[in-house]
Amino acid sequence: MFRRVFMFYYEGFRAMTVGKILWAIILVKLAVMFLILRPFFFPNFLKSKFENEAARVEYVTKELTAPLKY
């Protein structure tokens, strides 16, 4: 059964023409987002603000349980 499922997808991807290009574009975009943009635009906030794990846990718990302010 697993072989049939694998072969189904294998043959489908092998027969693609435009789909291969689209998958390549998707993979390049994901690589850019996670390898290049993430470290610069989304730094590790908790590691930079708190020195130990207990302080991080306390901060996250307080923020998650605090009522919303409008």
Tab-separated table of N, CA and C in Angstrom:
chain	number	residue	atom	x	y	z
A	1	MET	N	0.828	-1.194	0.000
A	1	MET	CA	0.000	0.000	0.000
A	1	MET	C	0.874	1.261	0.000
A	2	PHE	N	1.912	1.286	0.858
A	2	PHE	CA	2.771	2.469	0.909
A	2	PHE	C	3.516	2.662	-0.411
A	3	ARG	N	3.891	1.559	-1.007
A	3	ARG	CA	4.580	1.642	-2.304
A	3	ARG	C	3.664	2.229	-3.365
A	4	ARG	N	2.404	1.836	-3.357
A	4	ARG	CA	1.456	2.380	-4.347
A	4	ARG	C	1.247	3.870	-4.140
A	5	VAL	N	1.130	4.295	-2.895
A	5	VAL	CA	0.964	5.724	-2.608
A	5	VAL	C	2.210	6.480	-3.049
A	6	PHE	N	3.376	5.954	-2.697
A	6	PHE	CA	4.627	6.602	-3.103
A	6	PHE	C	4.727	6.696	-4.622
A	7	MET	N	4.440	5.612	-5.299
A	7	MET	CA	4.526	5.602	-6.762
A	7	MET	C	3.519	6.569	-7.395
A	8	PHE	N	2.336	6.689	-6.801
A	8	PHE	CA	1.335	7.640	-7.287
A	8	PHE	C	1.901	9.061	-7.286
A	9	TYR	N	2.471	9.476	-6.157
A	9	TYR	CA	3.034	10.815	-6.071
A	9	TYR	C	4.304	10.948	-6.911
A	10	TYR	N	5.120	9.929	-6.912
A	10	TYR	CA	6.355	9.959	-7.706
A	10	TYR	C	6.051	10.159	-9.184
A	11	GLU	N	5.125	9.389	-9.711
A	11	GLU	CA	4.752	9.522	-11.120
A	11	GLU	C	4.107	10.881	-11.393
A	12	GLY	N	3.318	11.346	-10.463
A	12	GLY	CA	2.675	12.653	-10.634
A	12	GLY	C	3.682	13.786	-10.702
A	13	PHE	N	4.652	13.793	-9.805
A	13	PHE	CA	5.668	14.843	-9.820
A	13	PHE	C	6.593	14.705	-11.026
A	14	ARG	N	6.862	13.480	-11.429
A	14	ARG	CA	7.736	13.266	-12.580
A	14	ARG	C	7.085	13.750	-13.868
A	15	ALA	N	5.772	13.631	-13.975
A	15	ALA	CA	5.063	14.020	-15.190
A	15	ALA	C	4.757	15.514	-15.250
A	16	MET	N	5.011	16.237	-14.176
A	16	MET	CA	4.715	17.676	-14.151
A	16	MET	C	5.623	18.445	-15.090
A	17	THR	N	5.088	19.520	-15.653
A	17	THR	CA	5.918	20.437	-16.442
A	17	THR	C	5.930	21.800	-15.761
A	18	VAL	N	4.802	22.454	-15.718
A	18	VAL	CA	4.709	23.762	-15.068
A	18	VAL	C	4.820	23.607	-13.553
A	19	GLY	N	4.329	22.517	-13.026
A	19	GLY	CA	4.349	22.293	-11.584
A	19	GLY	C	5.749	22.272	-10.999
A	20	LYS	N	6.719	21.759	-11.743
A	20	LYS	CA	8.099	21.737	-11.246
A	20	LYS	C	8.623	23.147	-11.035
A	21	ILE	N	8.317	24.024	-11.958
A	21	ILE	CA	8.748	25.421	-11.835
A	21	ILE	C	8.056	26.077	-10.642
A	22	LEU	N	6.775	25.802	-10.469
A	22	LEU	CA	6.048	26.392	-9.348
A	22	LEU	C	6.585	25.880	-8.010
A	23	TRP	N	6.899	24.592	-7.917
A	23	TRP	CA	7.478	24.052	-6.695
A	23	TRP	C	8.847	24.667	-6.435
A	24	ALA	N	9.622	24.888	-7.469
A	24	ALA	CA	10.933	25.529	-7.298
A	24	ALA	C	10.765	26.945	-6.759
A	25	ILE	N	9.800	27.685	-7.279
A	25	ILE	CA	9.535	29.046	-6.805
A	25	ILE	C	9.104	29.013	-5.337
A	26	ILE	N	8.239	28.079	-4.983
A	26	ILE	CA	7.781	27.960	-3.591
A	26	ILE	C	8.950	27.670	-2.663
A	27	LEU	N	9.814	26.746	-3.049
A	27	LEU	CA	10.962	26.400	-2.195
A	27	LEU	C	11.942	27.559	-2.057
A	28	VAL	N	12.154	28.310	-3.121
A	28	VAL	CA	13.043	29.480	-3.039
A	28	VAL	C	12.440	30.532	-2.117
A	29	LYS	N	11.133	30.769	-2.221
A	29	LYS	CA	10.484	31.752	-1.355
A	29	LYS	C	10.560	31.339	0.116
A	30	LEU	N	10.343	30.056	0.396
A	30	LEU	CA	10.451	29.592	1.774
A	30	LEU	C	11.871	29.744	2.310
A	31	ALA	N	12.843	29.444	1.481
A	31	ALA	CA	14.229	29.592	1.902
A	31	ALA	C	14.546	31.048	2.208
A	32	VAL	N	14.079	31.947	1.377
A	32	VAL	CA	14.318	33.375	1.614
A	32	VAL	C	13.646	33.808	2.901
A	33	MET	N	12.411	33.376	3.118
A	33	MET	CA	11.696	33.797	4.325
A	33	MET	C	12.370	33.283	5.592
A	34	PHE	N	12.730	32.005	5.613
A	34	PHE	CA	13.239	31.423	6.853
A	34	PHE	C	14.735	31.616	7.051
A	35	LEU	N	15.506	31.656	5.994
A	35	LEU	CA	16.951	31.758	6.147
A	35	LEU	C	17.468	33.194	6.120
A	36	ILE	N	16.762	34.096	5.462
A	36	ILE	CA	17.258	35.461	5.321
A	36	ILE	C	16.424	36.458	6.121
A	37	LEU	N	15.115	36.469	5.929
A	37	LEU	CA	14.288	37.491	6.567
A	37	LEU	C	14.059	37.249	8.060
A	38	ARG	N	13.886	36.008	8.451
A	38	ARG	CA	13.552	35.725	9.842
A	38	ARG	C	14.607	36.219	10.830
A	39	PRO	N	15.889	35.952	10.647
A	39	PRO	CA	16.863	36.426	11.649
A	39	PRO	C	16.942	37.953	11.759
A	40	PHE	N	16.671	38.668	10.674
A	40	PHE	CA	16.800	40.120	10.714
A	40	PHE	C	15.546	40.811	11.230
A	41	PHE	N	14.369	40.330	10.846
A	41	PHE	CA	13.137	41.016	11.205
A	41	PHE	C	12.430	40.430	12.410
A	42	PHE	N	12.785	39.211	12.818
A	42	PHE	CA	12.148	38.579	13.961
A	42	PHE	C	13.199	38.040	14.919
A	43	PRO	N	13.888	38.939	15.635
A	43	PRO	CA	14.906	38.472	16.580
A	43	PRO	C	14.243	37.748	17.763
A	44	ASN	N	15.021	36.986	18.497
A	44	ASN	CA	14.512	36.243	19.641
A	44	ASN	C	14.315	37.221	20.803
A	45	PHE	N	13.081	37.709	20.945
A	45	PHE	CA	12.745	38.738	21.925
A	45	PHE	C	12.991	38.257	23.358
A	46	LEU	N	12.544	37.067	23.670
A	46	LEU	CA	12.647	36.587	25.052
A	46	LEU	C	14.090	36.370	25.481
A	47	LYS	N	14.926	35.866	24.583
A	47	LYS	CA	16.342	35.653	24.954
A	47	LYS	C	17.067	36.972	25.165
A	48	SER	N	16.685	38.008	24.428
A	48	SER	CA	17.380	39.283	24.564
A	48	SER	C	16.906	40.079	25.786
A	49	LYS	N	15.684	39.850	26.247
A	49	LYS	CA	15.142	40.632	27.367
A	49	LYS	C	15.312	39.962	28.727
A	50	PHE	N	15.375	38.639	28.757
A	50	PHE	CA	15.433	37.919	30.029
A	50	PHE	C	16.642	36.998	30.045
A	51	GLU	N	17.286	36.913	31.196
A	51	GLU	CA	18.532	36.151	31.273
A	51	GLU	C	18.338	34.680	31.629
A	52	ASN	N	17.201	34.314	32.228
A	52	ASN	CA	17.014	32.899	32.589
A	52	ASN	C	15.630	32.414	32.170
A	53	GLU	N	15.463	31.110	32.219
A	53	GLU	CA	14.227	30.467	31.766
A	53	GLU	C	13.044	30.825	32.661
A	54	ALA	N	13.265	30.935	33.954
A	54	ALA	CA	12.180	31.237	34.884
A	54	ALA	C	11.575	32.613	34.603
A	55	ALA	N	12.403	33.598	34.304
A	55	ALA	CA	11.902	34.935	33.993
A	55	ALA	C	11.105	34.923	32.693
A	56	ARG	N	11.558	34.140	31.719
A	56	ARG	CA	10.829	34.037	30.449
A	56	ARG	C	9.459	33.399	30.663
A	57	VAL	N	9.431	32.330	31.450
A	57	VAL	CA	8.168	31.639	31.711
A	57	VAL	C	7.197	32.561	32.431
A	58	GLU	N	7.677	33.293	33.389
A	58	GLU	CA	6.817	34.219	34.138
A	58	GLU	C	6.251	35.305	33.217
A	59	TYR	N	7.072	35.869	32.361
A	59	TYR	CA	6.618	36.908	31.447
A	59	TYR	C	5.557	36.377	30.483
A	60	VAL	N	5.810	35.209	29.883
A	60	VAL	CA	4.861	34.648	28.920
A	60	VAL	C	3.544	34.307	29.614
A	61	THR	N	3.606	33.742	30.802
A	61	THR	CA	2.388	33.412	31.544
A	61	THR	C	1.592	34.660	31.857
A	62	LYS	N	2.285	35.707	32.290
A	62	LYS	CA	1.599	36.960	32.618
A	62	LYS	C	0.932	37.554	31.377
A	63	GLU	N	1.620	37.529	30.243
A	63	GLU	CA	1.072	38.103	29.015
A	63	GLU	C	-0.101	37.294	28.471
A	64	LEU	N	-0.054	35.981	28.615
A	64	LEU	CA	-1.132	35.145	28.099
A	64	LEU	C	-2.381	35.193	28.954
A	65	THR	N	-2.213	35.412	30.253
A	65	THR	CA	-3.373	35.408	31.160
A	65	THR	C	-3.898	36.800	31.452
A	66	ALA	N	-3.230	37.840	31.010
A	66	ALA	CA	-3.694	39.209	31.265
A	66	ALA	C	-4.906	39.507	30.392
A	67	PRO	N	-5.871	40.243	30.921
A	67	PRO	CA	-7.055	40.610	30.117
A	67	PRO	C	-6.651	41.585	29.008
A	68	LEU	N	-7.396	41.540	27.924
A	68	LEU	CA	-7.111	42.428	26.798
A	68	LEU	C	-7.443	43.866	27.159
A	69	LYS	N	-6.605	44.791	26.685
A	69	LYS	CA	-6.817	46.219	26.934
A	69	LYS	C	-7.218	46.878	25.630
A	70	TYR	N	-8.374	47.494	25.628
A	70	TYR	CA	-8.825	48.159	24.398
A	70	TYR	C	-8.731	49.632	24.521
